[in-house]
């Protein structure tokens, strides 16, 4: 299976000095990068407004509440291979 790598979109944002200092402190205390904090914040914002944060969530939302999830059967390993 091949995964497509899409370029990440960047956007410059500005913070008040106090806010930036608190974000840096939070990142250090939680051992997360600023990017990880930003991803978490934007995912929370999307959930708050009932917007899907991923393709998987968008597909589930578009299928509706009545869509039945059918799990795939696990494949057996071919004989002679561990």
Coordinates of C-alpha atoms in Angstrom, one line a residue:
X1 CA 0.0 0.0 0.0
X2 CA 1.4 3.4 -1.0
X3 CA 0.8 6.5 1.1
X4 CA 0.6 9.9 -0.5
X5 CA 2.5 12.6 1.2
X6 CA 0.7 15.9 1.0
X7 CA 2.6 19.1 1.7
X8 CA 1.5 20.7 5.0
X9 CA -0.1 24.1 4.8
X10 CA 1.5 26.8 6.9
X11 CA 0.0 29.9 8.2
X12 CA 1.6 32.7 10.2
X13 CA -0.2 33.7 13.4
X14 CA 0.6 36.4 16.0
X15 CA 0.3 36.1 19.7
X16 CA 0.5 38.6 22.5
X17 CA 3.8 38.3 24.4
X18 CA 2.0 36.9 27.5
X19 CA 0.1 34.3 25.5
X20 CA 3.3 33.2 23.8
X21 CA 5.2 32.8 27.1
X22 CA 2.3 30.7 28.5
X23 CA 2.3 28.5 25.4
X24 CA 6.0 27.9 25.6
X25 CA 5.7 27.1 29.3
X26 CA 2.8 24.7 28.6
X27 CA 4.8 23.0 25.8
X28 CA 7.8 22.5 28.1
X29 CA 5.7 21.2 31.0
X30 CA 3.7 18.8 28.8
X31 CA 6.8 17.7 26.8
X32 CA 5.0 18.6 23.6
X33 CA 6.1 20.7 20.7
X34 CA 4.3 23.9 19.7
X35 CA 3.0 22.0 16.6
X36 CA 1.5 19.3 18.8
X37 CA -0.2 21.9 21.0
X38 CA -1.5 23.6 17.9
X39 CA -2.8 20.4 16.4
X40 CA -4.6 19.6 19.6
X41 CA -6.1 23.0 19.8
X42 CA -7.4 23.1 16.3
X43 CA -8.8 19.5 16.5
X44 CA -10.7 20.6 19.7
X45 CA -12.0 23.7 17.8
X46 CA -13.2 21.6 14.9
X47 CA -15.0 19.2 17.3
X48 CA -16.6 22.1 19.1
X49 CA -18.2 23.2 15.8
X50 CA -19.1 19.7 14.8
X51 CA -16.6 19.6 11.9
X52 CA -14.6 16.5 11.0
X53 CA -10.9 16.7 11.7
X54 CA -9.9 13.9 9.5
X55 CA -11.0 12.1 6.3
X56 CA -12.1 9.1 8.3
X57 CA -14.4 11.3 10.5
X58 CA -15.7 13.1 7.4
X59 CA -16.6 9.7 5.7
X60 CA -18.4 8.5 8.9
X61 CA -20.3 11.7 9.1
X62 CA -21.4 11.6 5.5
X63 CA -22.5 8.0 5.9
X64 CA -25.0 9.1 8.5
X65 CA -26.1 7.6 11.9
X66 CA -27.7 4.5 10.3
X67 CA -24.5 3.4 8.5
X68 CA -23.5 -0.1 9.8
X69 CA -19.8 -0.7 10.3
X70 CA -18.8 -4.1 9.1
X71 CA -15.4 -5.3 10.3
X72 CA -13.2 -7.0 7.7
X73 CA -12.1 -10.5 8.2
X74 CA -8.5 -11.1 9.2
X75 CA -6.4 -12.7 6.6
X76 CA -4.6 -15.9 7.4
X77 CA -0.9 -16.0 6.9
X78 CA 0.1 -18.2 3.9
X79 CA 1.4 -21.7 4.9
X80 CA 5.1 -21.9 5.2
X81 CA 5.5 -18.4 6.5
X82 CA 5.6 -17.4 10.2

